[in-house]
């Protein structure tokens, strides 16, 4: 087996990590009660500590940064403005605002778990390039090629937006800082970025790819990294399934 | 041994088509390096290391010449799209050297390289011939080279005729401001430091040539002056008053980008110009040419109508059109990033005359070019990027 995540305490392959992340994500989506969400958070925290060690805190901090604004907004709406959750049980009917706070906390905690586990999975393999990561997934070649093309499209879109933004700033239509001008011309940015994506794609499809048969190279390069699904991956996935089941039973 | 082939001839004479044909004739497996990223790199990678991996062959390559285009560990983790034009061409050559392709075609991409890298690249292509690898090159700066086969492309009438004398006659005097750069510092978020305490005084009425190795920060410097990037230290003055382009917007520079497709803000020239005009302050707006004048300027650059969709025309024609905004004389300073790339010798000579004239009539002019022959035709002050600072040096006309 080729080199796996070097920083991790668990020698998992990307396939194992993605599978584990998927199980946890499904677990978070279907955890509706505070007890099961809390148990799932503890499990993910434990997994992050085992795999990332000190970097687990950074992953948690990242997820927190994403979730906190949503928590503040939802708390303002449900706890302060509405004053009660959408549905309320008879046992806490006398504390509607507390119930609203719990409702908001559960939603945000589930989102936190999803972001946290995605971040943990990515950080585990941060020393790999995107191509190496996709290549090591135990998936059919066609799916892996589609993943590479999707990443390529994302990269092209990001580049096109950056390029168009530069064009619009230099032509005076936008500024690099926040301004009303930017707001008024955001539709031109979208139009320009879209034209740029098309022109980049045409140049590749017309000039580069047909001469080199570039796409065919992916077969070879993705095959180079192929890694089998290991017993450790299977064990980790199984533990995750059991963990989710336990968490649900606690709810 | 296979002699490298150099395809010569003017623009629009079918050179690129000839290159593609030679590249794949006799069932050869060809590798293509076009001008600019979209035709030089695979577009399938999100990191330089991945780009190399895509092309790296697992077969033994003992007879193959070596070319190091990416030398540092920092470089391999960068996104290919963030490399400069020259660095992208070097990366493409690096990939070819490690691949199992038996032919390489380079379409004007070497024109973006600094002197040292360019010589290295041309020597590499020589060595490819020695290793029985076919090399086919289009390069407007080389008309012949020892041991290379010359293949002349026959000019034919396809339009895009230039009228530089007429264009120069239409240029209007300008009174550009003095720009002072005081203690300028800049580093990217990645921590990569580009400039440290740069002090410069840029006066109008003369041309400046910004030089430096590939990836040294030439385009970054311009992006700071035009407000795309915010300096991490120092300040800019415009006629002695503070100038903050990243807040106020670009009010000084008309630019022509290295890749012309990096500068359009519309799908047609008419749309592009209308959008630019709508943003101008009253002073600049008053200088904006009328539509007939604009159409006449475009015609002199080879375009018959302002309503022609930009992306439907050859790259060399779009490159010529990218000079229109600077030549329109609306903005007091003009910045031309590698204006001669992809242009034949006659066009480069005429463009040098136009740039010289612009400086004479009071514009501030800044040019980035690795084309020494082209630069020698323009009396200029050299601004050399060296050790994260910029050194001024007056260069006599060659």
Coordinates of C-alpha atoms in Angstrom, one line a residue:
Chain A
X1 CA 0.0 0.0 0.0
X2 CA 1.3 3.5 -0.8
X3 CA 1.8 6.2 1.7
X4 CA -1.3 7.0 3.7
X5 CA -2.0 10.0 5.9
X6 CA 1.3 10.6 7.7
X7 CA 0.0 12.8 10.4
X8 CA -2.7 10.4 11.5
X9 CA -2.6 8.0 14.4
X10 CA -4.9 5.7 12.3
X11 CA -3.3 4.3 9.1
X12 CA -6.5 4.8 7.1
X13 CA -6.8 5.2 3.4
X14 CA -8.8 8.1 1.9
X15 CA -11.5 5.6 1.1
X16 CA -11.8 4.6 4.8
X17 CA -11.8 8.2 5.9
X18 CA -14.5 9.2 3.3
X19 CA -16.6 6.2 4.2
X20 CA -16.4 7.1 7.9
X21 CA -17.2 10.7 7.2
X22 CA -20.2 9.7 5.2
X23 CA -21.5 7.5 8.0
X24 CA -21.1 10.3 10.5
X25 CA -22.7 12.8 8.2
X26 CA -25.7 10.6 7.7
X27 CA -25.8 10.0 11.5
X28 CA -25.8 13.8 12.0
X29 CA -28.5 14.5 9.5
X30 CA -30.9 12.0 11.1
X31 CA -30.0 12.8 14.7
X32 CA -32.9 14.9 15.9
X33 CA -32.6 14.8 19.7
X34 CA -30.1 16.6 21.9
X35 CA -28.7 13.4 23.5
X36 CA -27.8 11.7 20.2
X37 CA -26.3 14.9 18.7
X38 CA -24.2 15.4 21.8
X39 CA -23.0 11.7 21.7
X40 CA -22.2 12.1 18.0
X41 CA -20.2 15.3 18.7
X42 CA -18.2 13.4 21.4
X43 CA -17.5 10.6 19.0
X44 CA -16.3 12.9 16.2
X45 CA -14.2 14.8 18.7
X46 CA -12.6 11.6 19.9
X47 CA -11.9 10.5 16.3
X48 CA -10.4 13.9 15.4
X49 CA -8.2 13.7 18.5
X50 CA -7.0 10.2 17.6
X51 CA -6.3 11.1 14.0
X52 CA -5.2 14.7 14.0
X53 CA -3.9 15.1 17.6
X54 CA -3.2 18.9 18.1
X55 CA -4.6 19.9 14.7
X56 CA -8.1 18.6 15.9
X57 CA -8.6 21.9 17.7
X58 CA -7.9 23.8 14.5
X59 CA -10.5 21.7 12.7
X60 CA -13.0 22.3 15.5
X61 CA -12.3 26.0 15.4
X62 CA -12.9 26.1 11.7
X63 CA -16.3 24.4 12.0
X64 CA -17.1 26.8 14.9
X65 CA -16.3 29.8 12.8
X66 CA -18.7 28.7 10.1
X67 CA -21.5 27.7 12.5
X68 CA -21.4 30.6 15.0
X69 CA -22.9 33.3 12.7
X70 CA -25.7 30.9 11.8
X71 CA -26.3 30.2 15.5
X72 CA -26.4 33.9 16.3
X73 CA -28.9 34.5 13.5
X74 CA -31.2 31.6 14.3
X75 CA -31.1 32.3 18.0
X76 CA -32.1 35.9 17.3
X77 CA -35.0 34.7 15.1
X78 CA -36.3 31.8 17.2
X79 CA -35.4 32.7 20.7
X80 CA -35.8 36.4 20.7
X81 CA -38.3 37.2 17.9
X82 CA -40.5 34.1 17.7
X83 CA -40.0 33.0 21.3
X84 CA -40.7 29.3 20.7
X85 CA -39.6 26.5 18.5
X86 CA -41.8 25.4 15.5
X87 CA -43.1 22.4 17.5
X88 CA -43.1 22.1 21.3
X89 CA -43.7 19.1 23.6
X90 CA -46.0 19.3 26.6
X91 CA -43.2 18.6 29.0
X92 CA -41.4 21.9 28.2
X93 CA -44.4 24.0 27.2
X94 CA -43.9 26.3 30.1
X95 CA -40.3 27.2 28.9
X96 CA -40.8 28.1 25.2
X97 CA -37.7 30.2 24.9
X98 CA -35.5 27.5 26.4
X99 CA -37.1 25.0 24.0
X100 CA -36.3 27.4 21.1
X101 CA -32.7 27.6 22.2
X102 CA -32.4 23.8 22.3
X103 CA -34.0 23.6 18.8
X104 CA -31.5 26.1 17.4
X105 CA -28.6 24.4 19.2
X106 CA -29.4 21.0 17.8
X107 CA -29.6 22.3 14.2
X108 CA -26.3 24.1 14.5
X109 CA -24.6 21.2 16.3
X110 CA -25.6 18.9 13.5
X111 CA -24.2 21.3 11.0
X112 CA -21.1 21.6 13.1
X113 CA -20.6 17.8 13.1
X114 CA -20.8 17.7 9.3
X115 CA -18.3 20.5 8.8
X116 CA -16.0 19.2 11.5
X117 CA -15.9 15.7 10.0
X118 CA -15.3 17.0 6.4
X119 CA -12.5 19.2 7.8
X120 CA -11.0 16.3 9.8
X121 CA -11.0 14.1 6.7
X122 CA -9.3 16.8 4.6
X123 CA -6.7 17.6 7.2
X124 CA -5.9 13.9 7.6
X125 CA -4.6 13.9 4.0
X126 CA -3.4 17.5 3.7
X127 CA 0.0 16.3 2.5
X128 CA -1.6 14.8 -0.5
X129 CA -2.4 16.7 -3.7
X130 CA -6.0 16.6 -4.9
X131 CA -5.1 14.1 -7.7
X132 CA -3.4 11.8 -5.2
X133 CA -6.4 11.9 -2.9
X134 CA -8.9 11.1 -5.7
X135 CA -6.5 8.4 -7.1
X136 CA -6.4 6.6 -3.8
X137 CA -10.2 6.3 -3.5
X138 CA -11.4 2.8 -4.0
X139 CA -13.9 3.8 -6.7
X140 CA -14.4 2.8 -10.4
X141 CA -12.1 4.7 -12.7
X142 CA -15.0 6.5 -14.4
X143 CA -16.1 8.0 -11.1
X144 CA -12.6 9.0 -10.2
X145 CA -12.3 10.7 -13.6
X146 CA -15.5 12.5 -13.0
X147 CA -14.2 13.7 -9.7
X148 CA -11.1 15.0 -11.3
X149 CA -13.1 16.8 -14.0
X150 CA -15.3 18.3 -11.2
X151 CA -12.3 19.6 -9.4
X152 CA -11.0 20.9 -12.7
X153 CA -14.2 22.7 -13.3
X154 CA -14.2 24.2 -9.8
X155 CA -10.6 25.4 -10.4
X156 CA -11.5 26.9 -13.8
X157 CA -14.5 28.7 -12.2
X158 CA -12.3 30.1 -9.4
X159 CA -9.7 31.2 -11.9
X160 CA -12.4 32.8 -14.2
X161 CA -13.8 34.8 -11.3
X162 CA -10.4 36.0 -10.3
X163 CA -9.5 36.9 -13.8
X164 CA -12.8 38.7 -14.4
X165 CA -12.5 40.6 -11.1
X166 CA -9.1 41.8 -12.2
X167 CA -10.5 42.9 -15.6
X168 CA -13.3 44.8 -13.9
X169 CA -11.1 46.5 -11.4
X170 CA -8.6 47.6 -13.9
X171 CA -11.3 48.9 -16.2
X172 CA -12.8 50.9 -13.3
X173 CA -16.0 49.0 -12.9
X174 CA -15.1 47.6 -9.5
X175 CA -12.8 48.2 -6.6
X176 CA -10.8 45.6 -4.7
X177 CA -12.4 46.8 -1.4
X178 CA -16.1 46.7 -0.6
X179 CA -18.0 49.4 -2.5
X180 CA -21.4 50.3 -3.9
X181 CA -19.8 50.1 -7.4
X182 CA -19.1 46.4 -6.8
X183 CA -22.6 45.7 -5.8
X184 CA -24.0 47.5 -8.9
X185 CA -21.7 45.6 -11.2
X186 CA -21.8 42.1 -9.8
X187 CA -24.0 41.0 -12.7
X188 CA -21.2 42.1 -15.1
X189 CA -18.8 40.0 -13.1
X190 CA -21.0 37.0 -13.4
X191 CA -21.3 37.5 -17.2
X192 CA -17.6 38.1 -17.7
X193 CA -16.7 35.1 -15.6
X194 CA -19.0 32.9 -17.6
X195 CA -17.6 34.2 -20.9
X196 CA -14.1 33.5 -19.5
X197 CA -15.0 29.9 -18.5
X198 CA -16.3 29.3 -22.0
X199 CA -13.2 30.7 -23.7
X200 CA -10.9 28.7 -21.4
X201 CA -12.9 25.5 -22.1
X202 CA -12.9 26.1 -25.9
X203 CA -9.1 26.7 -25.9
X204 CA -8.5 23.4 -24.1
X205 CA -11.0 21.4 -26.1
X206 CA -9.9 22.8 -29.5
X207 CA -6.1 23.2 -29.0
X208 CA -4.6 21.2 -26.2
X209 CA -6.6 18.1 -25.5
X210 CA -7.2 16.7 -29.0
X211 CA -3.5 16.9 -29.9
X212 CA -2.3 15.3 -26.7
X213 CA -5.2 13.1 -25.9
X214 CA -4.8 14.6 -22.5
X215 CA -7.9 13.0 -21.0
X216 CA -6.5 9.5 -21.6
X217 CA -3.6 10.3 -19.4
X218 CA -5.9 10.3 -16.4
X219 CA -6.5 6.5 -16.8
X220 CA -2.8 5.9 -16.3
X221 CA -2.2 8.5 -13.5
X222 CA -5.3 7.5 -11.5
X223 CA -4.3 3.9 -11.8
X224 CA -0.9 4.6 -10.3
X225 CA -2.3 5.6 -6.9
X226 CA -4.9 2.8 -6.6
X227 CA -5.1 1.7 -3.0
X228 CA -7.2 -1.2 -1.7
X229 CA -9.9 -1.0 0.9
X230 CA -8.1 -2.2 4.0
X231 CA -9.2 -4.1 7.1
X232 CA -8.5 -0.9 9.1
X233 CA -10.8 1.1 6.9
X234 CA -13.5 -1.6 7.3
X235 CA -13.0 -1.6 11.1
X236 CA -13.2 2.2 11.3
X237 CA -16.4 2.3 9.2
X238 CA -17.9 -0.4 11.4
X239 CA -17.0 1.5 14.6
X240 CA -18.6 4.6 13.0
X241 CA -21.8 2.7 12.3
X242 CA -21.9 1.3 15.8
X243 CA -21.2 4.8 17.2
X244 CA -24.0 6.3 15.2
X245 CA -26.4 3.5 16.4
X246 CA -25.4 4.1 20.0
X247 CA -25.9 7.8 19.6
X248 CA -29.3 7.4 18.1
X249 CA -30.3 5.0 20.9
X250 CA -29.2 7.6 23.5
X251 CA -31.6 10.2 21.9
Chain B
X1 CA 18.5 13.0 -35.1
X2 CA 15.6 15.3 -36.0
X3 CA 16.2 18.9 -36.8
X4 CA 13.8 21.2 -34.9
X5 CA 11.4 23.0 -37.3
X6 CA 10.9 26.8 -37.0
X7 CA 7.7 28.0 -38.7
X8 CA 8.1 31.6 -39.8
X9 CA 5.8 34.1 -41.5
X10 CA 3.5 36.9 -40.6
X11 CA 0.4 36.7 -38.4
X12 CA -2.7 35.0 -39.9
X13 CA -0.6 33.1 -42.5
X14 CA -1.6 29.7 -41.2
X15 CA 1.4 29.0 -38.9
X16 CA -0.6 27.5 -36.1
X17 CA -2.4 25.2 -38.5
X18 CA 1.0 24.1 -40.0
X19 CA 2.4 23.5 -36.5
X20 CA -0.5 21.2 -35.5
X21 CA -0.2 19.3 -38.8
X22 CA 3.6 18.7 -38.3
X23 CA 3.1 17.8 -34.7
X24 CA 0.9 14.8 -35.4
X25 CA 2.2 13.7 -38.8
X26 CA 3.4 10.1 -39.2
X27 CA 1.3 9.1 -36.2
X28 CA 3.4 11.1 -33.8
X29 CA 2.2 11.6 -30.2
X30 CA 2.3 15.3 -29.9
X31 CA 2.5 17.6 -26.9
X32 CA 1.2 21.2 -27.4
X33 CA 2.4 24.4 -25.6
X34 CA 0.2 27.2 -26.7
X35 CA 0.3 30.8 -25.6
X36 CA -1.3 31.3 -22.2
X37 CA -2.4 28.9 -19.6
X38 CA -5.5 27.4 -21.3
X39 CA -3.4 26.1 -24.2
X40 CA -0.2 25.4 -22.3
X41 CA -1.4 23.4 -19.3
X42 CA -3.8 20.4 -19.0
X43 CA -6.4 22.2 -17.0
X44 CA -6.9 18.9 -15.1
X45 CA -4.8 19.8 -12.1
X46 CA -5.3 21.9 -9.0
X47 CA -1.6 21.8 -8.0
X48 CA 1.7 22.1 -10.0
X49 CA 2.7 18.7 -8.6
X50 CA -0.4 17.1 -10.1
X51 CA 0.3 18.8 -13.5
X52 CA 3.7 17.1 -13.5
X53 CA 2.2 13.8 -12.3
X54 CA -0.4 13.8 -15.1
X55 CA 2.4 13.9 -17.8
X56 CA 5.1 11.9 -16.0
X57 CA 5.9 8.7 -17.7
X58 CA 6.7 5.6 -15.8
X59 CA 8.8 4.2 -18.6
X60 CA 12.6 4.8 -18.5
X61 CA 13.6 8.0 -20.2
X62 CA 17.3 7.7 -20.4
X63 CA 17.7 9.3 -23.9
X64 CA 15.4 12.2 -23.1
X65 CA 16.9 15.7 -22.4
X66 CA 16.1 17.1 -19.0
X67 CA 14.4 20.4 -18.4
X68 CA 13.8 21.8 -15.0
X69 CA 11.0 24.3 -15.1
X70 CA 9.9 24.0 -11.5
X71 CA 12.8 23.9 -9.1
X72 CA 11.5 24.6 -5.6
X73 CA 9.4 22.7 -3.2
X74 CA 7.2 25.9 -2.7
X75 CA 6.4 25.9 -6.4
X76 CA 5.0 22.4 -6.6
X77 CA 2.2 23.1 -4.1
X78 CA 1.0 26.3 -6.0
X79 CA -2.1 26.3 -8.1
X80 CA -1.1 26.4 -11.8
X81 CA -3.5 29.3 -12.4
X82 CA -1.5 31.5 -10.0
X83 CA 1.8 31.1 -12.0
X84 CA 2.9 33.9 -14.3
X85 CA 2.6 33.4 -18.1
X86 CA 6.4 32.6 -18.3
X87 CA 6.3 30.2 -15.4
X88 CA 3.4 28.3 -17.0
X89 CA 5.4 27.9 -20.2
X90 CA 8.4 26.6 -18.2
X91 CA 6.1 24.2 -16.4
X92 CA 4.8 22.9 -19.7
X93 CA 8.3 22.2 -20.9
X94 CA 9.1 20.5 -17.6
X95 CA 6.1 18.2 -18.1
X96 CA 7.1 17.4 -21.7
X97 CA 10.6 16.5 -20.5
X98 CA 9.2 13.9 -18.1
X99 CA 6.6 12.5 -20.5
X100 CA 6.6 9.9 -23.2
X101 CA 5.4 12.2 -26.0
X102 CA 7.6 12.0 -29.1
X103 CA 6.9 15.5 -30.4
X104 CA 6.5 19.0 -29.0
X105 CA 4.9 22.0 -30.6
X106 CA 5.4 25.5 -29.1
X107 CA 3.2 28.2 -30.4
X108 CA 4.7 31.6 -29.4
X109 CA 4.8 30.5 -25.7
X110 CA 8.6 31.1 -25.5
X111 CA 8.1 34.8 -26.2
X112 CA 7.0 35.2 -22.6
X113 CA 10.3 34.0 -21.2
X114 CA 13.1 36.1 -19.8
X115 CA 16.4 36.0 -21.6
X116 CA 18.0 33.2 -19.5
X117 CA 14.9 30.9 -19.5
X118 CA 14.4 31.5 -23.2
X119 CA 17.9 30.4 -24.1
X120 CA 17.5 27.4 -21.8
X121 CA 14.2 26.5 -23.6
X122 CA 15.6 26.9 -27.1
X123 CA 18.7 24.7 -26.1
X124 CA 16.3 22.1 -24.7
X125 CA 14.4 22.0 -28.0
X126 CA 17.8 21.6 -29.8
X127 CA 18.5 18.7 -27.5
X128 CA 15.1 17.2 -28.2
X129 CA 16.1 17.0 -31.9
X130 CA 19.3 15.1 -30.9
X131 CA 17.1 12.6 -29.0
X132 CA 14.9 12.0 -32.1
X133 CA 12.0 14.0 -30.6
X134 CA 10.3 16.3 -33.1
X135 CA 10.2 19.9 -32.0
X136 CA 8.1 22.4 -34.0
X137 CA 8.2 26.1 -33.0
X138 CA 6.5 29.3 -33.8
X139 CA 8.4 32.3 -32.4
X140 CA 8.3 35.8 -33.8
X141 CA 11.6 36.7 -32.3
X142 CA 13.6 34.0 -34.1
X143 CA 13.9 34.1 -37.9
X144 CA 16.6 31.5 -38.1
X145 CA 18.7 29.2 -35.9
X146 CA 21.7 27.0 -36.7
X147 CA 20.6 23.4 -37.2
X148 CA 16.9 24.2 -37.5
X149 CA 14.7 23.6 -40.5
X150 CA 12.9 26.8 -41.6
X151 CA 9.3 26.3 -42.8
X152 CA 7.9 29.6 -44.3
X153 CA 4.3 30.2 -44.1
X154 CA 2.9 32.1 -47.2
X155 CA 1.0 35.2 -46.3
X156 CA -2.5 35.4 -47.7
X157 CA -5.2 38.1 -47.3
X158 CA -7.4 37.3 -44.4
X159 CA -8.1 40.9 -43.2
X160 CA -6.9 42.4 -39.9
X161 CA -4.7 44.9 -41.7
X162 CA -3.1 47.4 -39.5
X163 CA -2.8 51.1 -40.2
X164 CA -0.3 52.4 -37.6
X165 CA 0.6 55.7 -39.4
X166 CA -3.1 56.6 -39.4
X167 CA -3.5 55.5 -35.8
X168 CA -0.5 57.5 -34.6
X169 CA -2.0 60.6 -36.4
X170 CA -5.2 60.1 -34.3
X171 CA -3.4 60.0 -30.9
X172 CA -4.1 63.1 -28.7
X173 CA -1.7 64.9 -26.4
X174 CA -2.2 64.1 -22.7
X175 CA -1.0 65.7 -19.4
X176 CA -0.4 62.7 -17.2
X177 CA 0.2 63.1 -13.4
X178 CA 3.4 62.3 -11.7
X179 CA 3.2 59.1 -9.7
X180 CA 5.3 58.6 -6.6
X181 CA 5.7 55.2 -4.9
X182 CA 7.0 55.6 -1.4
X183 CA 8.2 52.7 0.7
X184 CA 6.0 50.2 -1.1
X185 CA 5.8 46.7 0.4
X186 CA 3.8 43.7 -0.7
X187 CA 3.5 40.1 0.2
X188 CA 0.9 37.6 -0.7
X189 CA -1.3 35.9 1.9
X190 CA 0.8 32.8 1.5
X191 CA 3.7 34.8 3.0
X192 CA 5.6 35.1 -0.3
X193 CA 7.2 38.5 -0.2
X194 CA 7.4 40.4 -3.5
X195 CA 8.4 44.0 -2.7
X196 CA 10.2 45.5 0.2
X197 CA 10.4 49.3 0.6
X198 CA 10.3 50.3 -3.1
X199 CA 10.7 54.0 -3.8
X200 CA 10.1 55.3 -7.3
X201 CA 9.1 58.5 -9.0
X202 CA 7.3 57.9 -12.3
X203 CA 7.1 61.0 -14.5
X204 CA 5.0 61.3 -17.7
X205 CA 6.4 62.0 -21.1
X206 CA 8.7 59.0 -21.1
X207 CA 8.4 55.3 -21.3
X208 CA 9.3 52.9 -18.5
X209 CA 10.2 49.3 -19.1
X210 CA 9.7 47.0 -16.2
X211 CA 12.0 44.1 -16.3
X212 CA 12.8 41.1 -14.1
X213 CA 12.9 37.3 -14.3
X214 CA 9.7 35.3 -14.8
X215 CA 7.7 35.3 -11.6
X216 CA 9.6 38.3 -10.1
X217 CA 6.5 40.4 -9.6
X218 CA 6.1 42.6 -12.8
X219 CA 2.4 42.0 -13.1
X220 CA 2.0 42.2 -9.4
X221 CA 3.5 45.7 -9.4
X222 CA 1.0 46.8 -12.0
X223 CA -1.9 45.2 -10.1
X224 CA -0.9 47.3 -7.1
X225 CA -0.8 50.5 -9.1
X226 CA -4.2 49.7 -10.7
X227 CA -5.8 48.8 -7.4
X228 CA -6.3 45.1 -7.9
X229 CA -3.9 44.4 -4.9
X230 CA -3.5 46.4 -1.8
X231 CA 0.0 47.1 -0.7
X232 CA 1.0 45.7 2.7
X233 CA 3.0 48.9 3.4
X234 CA 3.9 52.2 1.9
X235 CA 1.8 54.6 -0.1
X236 CA 1.2 56.1 -3.6
X237 CA 1.0 59.7 -4.5
X238 CA -0.6 61.2 -7.6
X239 CA 0.7 64.7 -8.3
X240 CA 1.7 64.8 -4.7
X241 CA -1.7 63.9 -3.3
X242 CA -2.5 60.5 -1.7
X243 CA -3.8 58.0 -4.2
X244 CA -5.5 54.8 -3.0
X245 CA -6.6 52.9 -6.1
X246 CA -7.8 49.9 -4.1
X247 CA -10.3 52.1 -2.4
X248 CA -11.1 54.7 -5.1
X249 CA -10.8 52.5 -8.1
X250 CA -8.4 52.7 -11.0
X251 CA -8.4 56.3 -12.3
X252 CA -5.0 56.4 -13.9
X253 CA -4.1 53.4 -15.9
X254 CA -5.4 52.1 -19.2
X255 CA -3.9 48.6 -19.6
X256 CA -3.3 46.0 -22.2
X257 CA -2.9 42.6 -20.5
X258 CA -0.4 39.9 -21.4
X259 CA -3.3 37.6 -22.2
X260 CA -5.8 39.9 -24.0
X261 CA -8.8 37.9 -22.7
X262 CA -7.9 39.0 -19.2
X263 CA -9.0 42.6 -19.8
X264 CA -12.5 42.5 -21.5
X265 CA -15.5 43.6 -19.6
X266 CA -18.0 42.9 -22.4
X267 CA -18.7 40.4 -25.1
X268 CA -18.2 42.9 -27.9
X269 CA -15.9 45.9 -28.2
X270 CA -18.9 48.3 -28.2
X271 CA -20.2 46.8 -24.9
X272 CA -16.7 46.8 -23.4
X273 CA -16.2 50.5 -24.2
X274 CA -19.7 51.6 -23.1
X275 CA -19.1 50.0 -19.7
X276 CA -15.8 51.6 -19.3
X277 CA -17.2 55.0 -20.3
X278 CA -20.0 54.8 -17.8
X279 CA -17.5 54.6 -14.9
X280 CA -15.3 57.6 -15.9
X281 CA -15.2 60.9 -14.0
X282 CA -16.2 64.0 -16.0
X283 CA -12.6 64.9 -16.9
X284 CA -11.8 61.4 -18.3
X285 CA -15.3 61.2 -19.9
X286 CA -14.7 64.3 -21.9
X287 CA -11.6 62.7 -23.4
X288 CA -13.6 59.6 -24.4
X289 CA -13.6 59.3 -28.2
X290 CA -16.9 59.5 -30.0
X291 CA -18.2 56.2 -31.5
X292 CA -17.1 57.0 -35.1
X293 CA -13.6 57.8 -33.7
X294 CA -13.5 54.6 -31.7
X295 CA -14.7 52.7 -34.8
X296 CA -11.9 54.3 -36.8
X297 CA -9.3 53.4 -34.2
X298 CA -10.5 49.8 -34.1
X299 CA -10.5 49.7 -37.9
X300 CA -6.9 50.8 -37.9
X301 CA -6.2 47.8 -35.6
X302 CA -7.8 45.5 -38.1
X303 CA -11.3 45.3 -36.8
X304 CA -14.1 46.2 -39.1
X305 CA -16.9 46.7 -36.6
X306 CA -17.3 47.4 -32.9
X307 CA -20.1 44.8 -32.7
X308 CA -17.9 41.8 -33.6
X309 CA -17.9 39.3 -30.8
X310 CA -14.5 39.4 -29.3
X311 CA -14.0 35.7 -28.7
X312 CA -14.7 34.6 -32.3
X313 CA -11.5 36.0 -33.7
X314 CA -7.9 34.8 -33.7
X315 CA -5.9 35.4 -30.5
X316 CA -3.4 37.6 -32.4
X317 CA -6.2 39.8 -33.6
X318 CA -7.6 40.0 -30.0
X319 CA -4.1 40.9 -28.8
X320 CA -4.0 43.8 -31.3
X321 CA -7.4 45.0 -30.2
X322 CA -6.2 44.9 -26.5
X323 CA -4.1 48.0 -27.4
X324 CA -7.1 50.0 -28.3
X325 CA -8.0 51.1 -24.8
X326 CA -4.5 52.5 -24.0
X327 CA -4.3 54.1 -27.5
X328 CA -7.7 55.7 -27.1
X329 CA -5.9 58.3 -24.8
X330 CA -8.7 58.4 -22.2
X331 CA -6.5 57.5 -19.2
X332 CA -3.4 59.4 -18.5
X333 CA -1.1 56.5 -18.0
X334 CA -0.9 53.4 -20.2
X335 CA 0.5 50.0 -19.1
X336 CA 1.2 47.3 -21.7
X337 CA 2.0 43.9 -20.4
X338 CA 4.1 41.9 -23.1
X339 CA 2.4 43.8 -25.9
X340 CA 4.6 42.2 -28.6
X341 CA 3.8 38.5 -27.7
X342 CA 2.4 36.7 -30.7
X343 CA 3.0 39.6 -33.1
X344 CA 5.1 39.4 -36.2
X345 CA 8.2 41.6 -36.7
X346 CA 6.5 44.3 -38.8
X347 CA 3.7 44.8 -36.3
X348 CA 6.2 44.9 -33.3
X349 CA 8.1 47.6 -35.1
X350 CA 5.0 49.7 -35.7
X351 CA 3.8 49.2 -32.2
X352 CA 7.2 50.4 -30.8
X353 CA 6.7 53.6 -32.9
X354 CA 3.2 54.2 -31.5
X355 CA 4.4 53.7 -27.9
X356 CA 7.3 56.1 -28.4
X357 CA 4.9 58.6 -29.8
X358 CA 2.5 58.3 -26.8
X359 CA 5.3 59.1 -24.4
X360 CA 6.3 62.1 -26.5
X361 CA 2.8 63.6 -26.4
X362 CA 2.6 63.5 -22.6
X363 CA 1.3 60.1 -21.6
X364 CA 2.9 58.1 -18.9
X365 CA 3.9 54.8 -20.4
X366 CA 4.9 51.6 -18.8
X367 CA 5.8 48.5 -20.7
X368 CA 6.6 45.0 -19.5
X369 CA 8.5 43.0 -22.2
X370 CA 11.1 40.4 -22.5
X371 CA 11.5 41.3 -26.1
X372 CA 14.9 43.2 -26.1
X373 CA 14.7 44.0 -29.8
X374 CA 11.3 45.5 -29.4
X375 CA 12.3 47.5 -26.3
X376 CA 15.4 48.8 -28.0
X377 CA 13.2 50.7 -30.4
X378 CA 11.6 52.7 -27.6
X379 CA 13.6 55.2 -25.7
X380 CA 13.0 54.2 -22.1
X381 CA 13.9 54.1 -18.5
X382 CA 14.4 50.6 -17.2
X383 CA 12.8 49.6 -13.9
X384 CA 14.5 46.4 -12.9
X385 CA 13.0 44.2 -10.2
X386 CA 15.8 42.8 -8.2
X387 CA 16.0 41.5 -4.6
X388 CA 12.4 42.6 -3.9
X389 CA 13.1 46.2 -4.9
X390 CA 13.0 48.2 -8.2
X391 CA 16.0 49.9 -9.6
X392 CA 15.8 52.7 -12.1
X393 CA 18.2 52.9 -15.0
X394 CA 18.1 55.1 -18.1
X395 CA 18.6 53.1 -21.3
X396 CA 19.7 54.9 -24.5
X397 CA 17.9 54.0 -27.7
X398 CA 19.5 51.0 -29.4

